[in-house]
Amino acid sequence: ARPPGSALAGAMRAAGPLLLLLLLLLAGAMPRGAGSQQCHPAGPGAVPVLRFTDRHAEIRVPALHRVPSSLDPLYGLVRRCLDLIQQNPLPTELLRTALNDPGSVRTSQVLQYELGYVVCAAVALLFTVAVPVAGMCFCYCRSRRRCGGRLRAHRRSLGCRRRCLLACLSFTSLVILVSVTCAFVTSQRVKGQMEPGLGAVPSTLRTLRQHLASIPQGVQMVVDKFEVPRKQISSDLGGLSRSVGLSIHAQLQAMTYAALADLQDRAGDLQSSLHHLQIVHRTARALAAARAELEPALRERRRRVVALLDDPRCTSCASVLGRAQGLQLGADYAKVPSVEKVLKALAGLPRSDFAEMIRQGNGTFNSIPELAVERMAQVIQDLRADLARTAEKVQSIADGFPLPDYTRPASEALAEAEQRSRPYLREAERFERYRWIAGTVLCSIILLILACNVTGMALGAYGLSKREDPSDYECRGEAGAKFLLVGVGLAFLFSWLLILLVFATFLVGGNIQTLVCRNWVNQEIYKFIDTPGNLPPSMNLTRQLNLRRDSNLSSAYRECKSGAGLWEVLQLDSSYDLDEHLRTPQYTADFQKRLGDFTAELGAVRLLRSEGRQDLEAFARSGLDEVDYGRFQEEMKNPVVQTSLPGLARNLEGLQKMQRNSTVAGRLAAEARALRHMQNSTVQAQEALVAKLGESVQFLSRLAPHLKERVRRTLATTASVEARLPLQAQQILRQELGCFTRKELRYFTQYLNWVGQTLREDVASCQPLATALDNGRVILCDRIAEPWNAFWFSLGCCTFFLIPSIIFAVRLTKHFRPIRNRLM
């Protein structure tokens, strides 16, 4: 049976790699903590982006913009015409006088500024008088058969003249058709834009008041959204301690498991060395005793064999005699060094249970995550309390927000403007309805005139084609002439109404464009309002809107346009610096300090106790490396018996067959059997002991030269790991807490940046005021004034092109009637 030491050494050798593999698999199976990822904020998804709900979306002034249209070339042409008609800049002096002392406004000042419109008024007046007078003259001449009659004589040039008149009247009618179509379209567009545009004025003013009134609720809503980062931070705190513990475990496991595996190897070396030393000691003694027993038996056997081979009766035995004489013992294991001294030095080892020691060290190290949860429980609780106090500090943003007391004047001014605007808006709507009806009727009359022209030209041309003799009467030609004259009559009859409507809409729309829109775009109106003394005291907008003393409407508009907050443009008794209230450190100082000051002892990990260290030191001092293993190896090179007993036995059996003497043959066979028996019973047992001795010597000879260095390195590594584990654990703890702190501060920063952006751009933004002013310009100028001016311009084109239409129609009627005298 194998000795107990041998069994234990084998178990340790087998368990060493298995235990190391088990430790590594256990480390790989343990989940990695999120804390190990906190130190990589640049990594994708490392710090989630906080999502906040849409804020204050129901109270907004949507920005309006000029929509591109197919009529834009027409609008541009009208603007250039108006700029040519009215080249004067904004009449600052005239407006100041009109606003402060309306009774002192001189007519000459008004006429001087409106000189272009006065000229246009004179042209319109001349047209209004001249065209109806011309129409009455035409009627008188027609009654006398002097206008629109028949040609007196036929000439060859009449065909060319007729075609020229047809072309001119067709072109004129086409221009009038295009113009009246544009007039219809622009009139309808004015009607479609006027009602929502007028309705947008009180709606916008009301929205602005609601915006101002809802600021406290909006600010409170923004503050309440601190619940979003608070929940995220609270969730992170819930997994912080385990995450830190797992991170410490993950970063230190390679070093710790390597030290445990090294310690396991040295424990295995100790057990294996004890086992092999005992084998060497027992085997050497057994071999020495067996040699002493074998020596007399081998000597007696050699004497008998030599005597037999020397017998004269033995045929051919001289050839084997030499081998028989060499039959003597070989290796002498009494000469090998003794390992008894080493065994005495290792007596009683190991005194400690290395397997249990390693298991306990591994268990202590693997318990670091649970230990971190236990040691950090109190600081996590304190951090949650700090988070609750931070929520109270954030509430101070809403409590200290100063706007509600300072927006009241602006709200009252907006309410008053809304109330005063309603009667004017109703009047404008009523006037627009009358304009649309009149414009539609007159445009329809123009279409009727065009219909008369087209019908007259068609019937007249058809009648001419059917007439064989120019002096013959043709009813279709006569009907064409009458249709042309009906169109002429309608033009004379309604032209004065057309020019009156054109002038009325031109005077309103033109002044809106040149006096209001042009100066609104270049902000001359704002400069006029900002100049002291231009507005009466009752219209002091700076006071009514409660703007800063050093501010005016222009600067307030620019600030609001750039996204400033209301508190930045209003007159506040004490300054309110939003950036100061949104500084992150004032909300996170306690949080940072508590995490920065936190330290936790995660316990010492004992890999090697003192008795185990003493065992390894005694192992290194045992003298195992001082044994001369070369002597063992040299002696094992010698056989147990120098002459091979089986070979000699085979030689004797060969001689037996050659003998003629049966007695000699029988004795040779007996000696061969005796040699084989000695080989099988004694020599083979000693050879097995030699082989066993060789295995142990080979193991010890490989181990001995490196024993002290390996033990020294193992002890140093174990001591270093035990010393470094607490320090590195603290270092990793500080690193992980620092990473966690930076991560959570980014949540605070995201929230506070969102608060600032929301207050500036939405909840307490001044931008809706600038947007409302821009919307007013878009509605009045781009959506109402431009189609309005395009309407009178198109209708004016129709009106003025009626004059050549009348002339060409009257001249053409003569060509559709029969000629009085036919001259060649």
PDB file of C-alpha atoms in Angstrom, residues 194-290:
ATOM      1  CA  MET A 194     -57.643  89.806 -43.392  1.00  0.00           C
ATOM      2  CA  GLU A 195     -59.969  87.868 -41.102  1.00  0.00           C
ATOM      3  CA  PRO A 196     -57.304  85.597 -39.494  1.00  0.00           C
ATOM      4  CA  GLY A 197     -54.864  88.511 -39.469  1.00  0.00           C
ATOM      5  CA  LEU A 198     -57.265  90.772 -37.602  1.00  0.00           C
ATOM      6  CA  GLY A 199     -58.219  87.927 -35.305  1.00  0.00           C
ATOM      7  CA  ALA A 200     -54.536  87.281 -34.550  1.00  0.00           C
ATOM      8  CA  VAL A 201     -54.148  90.695 -32.919  1.00  0.00           C
ATOM      9  CA  PRO A 202     -56.304  90.079 -29.814  1.00  0.00           C
ATOM     10  CA  SER A 203     -55.299  86.425 -29.827  1.00  0.00           C
ATOM     11  CA  THR A 204     -51.602  87.318 -29.735  1.00  0.00           C
ATOM     12  CA  LEU A 205     -52.124  89.939 -27.034  1.00  0.00           C
ATOM     13  CA  ARG A 206     -54.134  87.436 -25.010  1.00  0.00           C
ATOM     14  CA  THR A 207     -51.445  84.766 -25.480  1.00  0.00           C
ATOM     15  CA  LEU A 208     -48.795  87.208 -24.286  1.00  0.00           C
ATOM     16  CA  ARG A 209     -50.842  87.952 -21.176  1.00  0.00           C
ATOM     17  CA  GLN A 210     -51.313  84.239 -20.542  1.00  0.00           C
ATOM     18  CA  HIS A 211     -47.582  83.760 -21.041  1.00  0.00           C
ATOM     19  CA  LEU A 212     -46.843  86.380 -18.387  1.00  0.00           C
ATOM     20  CA  ALA A 213     -49.532  85.096 -16.040  1.00  0.00           C
ATOM     21  CA  SER A 214     -48.373  81.492 -16.304  1.00  0.00           C
ATOM     22  CA  ILE A 215     -44.739  82.218 -15.467  1.00  0.00           C
ATOM     23  CA  PRO A 216     -45.028  81.174 -11.766  1.00  0.00           C
ATOM     24  CA  GLN A 217     -46.697  77.874 -12.672  1.00  0.00           C
ATOM     25  CA  GLY A 218     -44.150  77.331 -15.424  1.00  0.00           C
ATOM     26  CA  VAL A 219     -41.230  77.989 -13.115  1.00  0.00           C
ATOM     27  CA  GLN A 220     -42.695  75.628 -10.524  1.00  0.00           C
ATOM     28  CA  MET A 221     -43.191  72.997 -13.212  1.00  0.00           C
ATOM     29  CA  VAL A 222     -39.542  73.346 -14.233  1.00  0.00           C
ATOM     30  CA  VAL A 223     -38.429  73.040 -10.622  1.00  0.00           C
ATOM     31  CA  ASP A 224     -40.627  69.965 -10.139  1.00  0.00           C
ATOM     32  CA  LYS A 225     -38.739  68.291 -12.976  1.00  0.00           C
ATOM     33  CA  PHE A 226     -35.836  67.889 -10.545  1.00  0.00           C
ATOM     34  CA  GLU A 227     -37.620  64.621  -9.877  1.00  0.00           C
ATOM     35  CA  VAL A 228     -36.068  63.280 -13.101  1.00  0.00           C
ATOM     36  CA  PRO A 229     -32.389  63.585 -12.038  1.00  0.00           C
ATOM     37  CA  ARG A 230     -33.315  62.797  -8.433  1.00  0.00           C
ATOM     38  CA  LYS A 231     -34.788  59.437  -9.441  1.00  0.00           C
ATOM     39  CA  GLN A 232     -31.802  58.683 -11.657  1.00  0.00           C
ATOM     40  CA  ILE A 233     -29.311  59.569  -8.919  1.00  0.00           C
ATOM     41  CA  SER A 234     -31.322  57.648  -6.330  1.00  0.00           C
ATOM     42  CA  SER A 235     -31.317  54.632  -8.641  1.00  0.00           C
ATOM     43  CA  ASP A 236     -27.552  54.926  -9.091  1.00  0.00           C
ATOM     44  CA  LEU A 237     -27.089  55.178  -5.329  1.00  0.00           C
ATOM     45  CA  GLY A 238     -29.012  51.937  -4.922  1.00  0.00           C
ATOM     46  CA  GLY A 239     -26.378  50.046  -6.890  1.00  0.00           C
ATOM     47  CA  LEU A 240     -23.328  52.096  -5.900  1.00  0.00           C
ATOM     48  CA  SER A 241     -21.973  49.981  -3.040  1.00  0.00           C
ATOM     49  CA  ARG A 242     -22.248  46.658  -4.878  1.00  0.00           C
ATOM     50  CA  SER A 243     -20.876  48.254  -8.017  1.00  0.00           C
ATOM     51  CA  VAL A 244     -17.851  49.571  -6.116  1.00  0.00           C
ATOM     52  CA  GLY A 245     -17.311  46.186  -4.435  1.00  0.00           C
ATOM     53  CA  LEU A 246     -17.518  44.337  -7.738  1.00  0.00           C
ATOM     54  CA  SER A 247     -15.125  46.803  -9.328  1.00  0.00           C
ATOM     55  CA  ILE A 248     -12.585  46.319  -6.521  1.00  0.00           C
ATOM     56  CA  HIS A 249     -12.963  42.549  -6.814  1.00  0.00           C
ATOM     57  CA  ALA A 250     -12.628  42.599 -10.614  1.00  0.00           C
ATOM     58  CA  GLN A 251      -9.511  44.771 -10.613  1.00  0.00           C
ATOM     59  CA  LEU A 252      -7.689  42.860  -7.842  1.00  0.00           C
ATOM     60  CA  GLN A 253      -8.712  39.311  -8.676  1.00  0.00           C
ATOM     61  CA  ALA A 254      -5.852  38.577 -11.096  1.00  0.00           C
ATOM     62  CA  MET A 255      -3.205  39.535  -8.528  1.00  0.00           C
ATOM     63  CA  THR A 256      -4.966  37.720  -5.687  1.00  0.00           C
ATOM     64  CA  TYR A 257      -5.698  34.528  -7.585  1.00  0.00           C
ATOM     65  CA  ALA A 258      -2.131  34.417  -8.889  1.00  0.00           C
ATOM     66  CA  ALA A 259      -0.802  34.646  -5.322  1.00  0.00           C
ATOM     67  CA  LEU A 260      -3.188  31.913  -4.148  1.00  0.00           C
ATOM     68  CA  ALA A 261      -2.171  29.675  -7.041  1.00  0.00           C
ATOM     69  CA  ASP A 262       1.525  30.250  -6.227  1.00  0.00           C
ATOM     70  CA  LEU A 263       0.881  29.420  -2.601  1.00  0.00           C
ATOM     71  CA  GLN A 264      -0.981  26.277  -3.686  1.00  0.00           C
ATOM     72  CA  ASP A 265       2.052  25.230  -5.750  1.00  0.00           C
ATOM     73  CA  ARG A 266       4.432  25.649  -2.770  1.00  0.00           C
ATOM     74  CA  ALA A 267       2.125  23.644  -0.538  1.00  0.00           C
ATOM     75  CA  GLY A 268       2.102  20.921  -3.179  1.00  0.00           C
ATOM     76  CA  ASP A 269       5.890  21.039  -3.380  1.00  0.00           C
ATOM     77  CA  LEU A 270       6.125  20.556   0.378  1.00  0.00           C
ATOM     78  CA  GLN A 271       3.781  17.587   0.379  1.00  0.00           C
ATOM     79  CA  SER A 272       5.440  16.008  -2.669  1.00  0.00           C
ATOM     80  CA  SER A 273       8.933  16.543  -1.268  1.00  0.00           C
ATOM     81  CA  LEU A 274       8.000  14.839   2.008  1.00  0.00           C
ATOM     82  CA  HIS A 275       6.543  11.946   0.079  1.00  0.00           C
ATOM     83  CA  HIS A 276       9.579  11.469  -2.171  1.00  0.00           C
ATOM     84  CA  LEU A 277      12.099  11.934   0.649  1.00  0.00           C
ATOM     85  CA  GLN A 278      10.409   9.173   2.581  1.00  0.00           C
ATOM     86  CA  ILE A 279      10.530   6.963  -0.528  1.00  0.00           C
ATOM     87  CA  VAL A 280      14.244   7.693  -1.012  1.00  0.00           C
ATOM     88  CA  HIS A 281      15.037   6.972   2.631  1.00  0.00           C
ATOM     89  CA  ARG A 282      13.055   3.706   2.810  1.00  0.00           C
ATOM     90  CA  THR A 283      14.102   2.469  -0.631  1.00  0.00           C
ATOM     91  CA  ALA A 284      17.806   3.074  -0.086  1.00  0.00           C
ATOM     92  CA  ARG A 285      17.680   1.173   3.196  1.00  0.00           C
ATOM     93  CA  ALA A 286      15.707  -1.654   1.630  1.00  0.00           C
ATOM     94  CA  LEU A 287      18.135  -1.903  -1.264  1.00  0.00           C
ATOM     95  CA  ALA A 288      21.093  -2.006   1.108  1.00  0.00           C
ATOM     96  CA  ALA A 289      19.475  -4.784   3.165  1.00  0.00           C
ATOM     97  CA  ALA A 290      18.514  -6.737   0.047  1.00  0.00           C
TER      98      ALA A 290
END
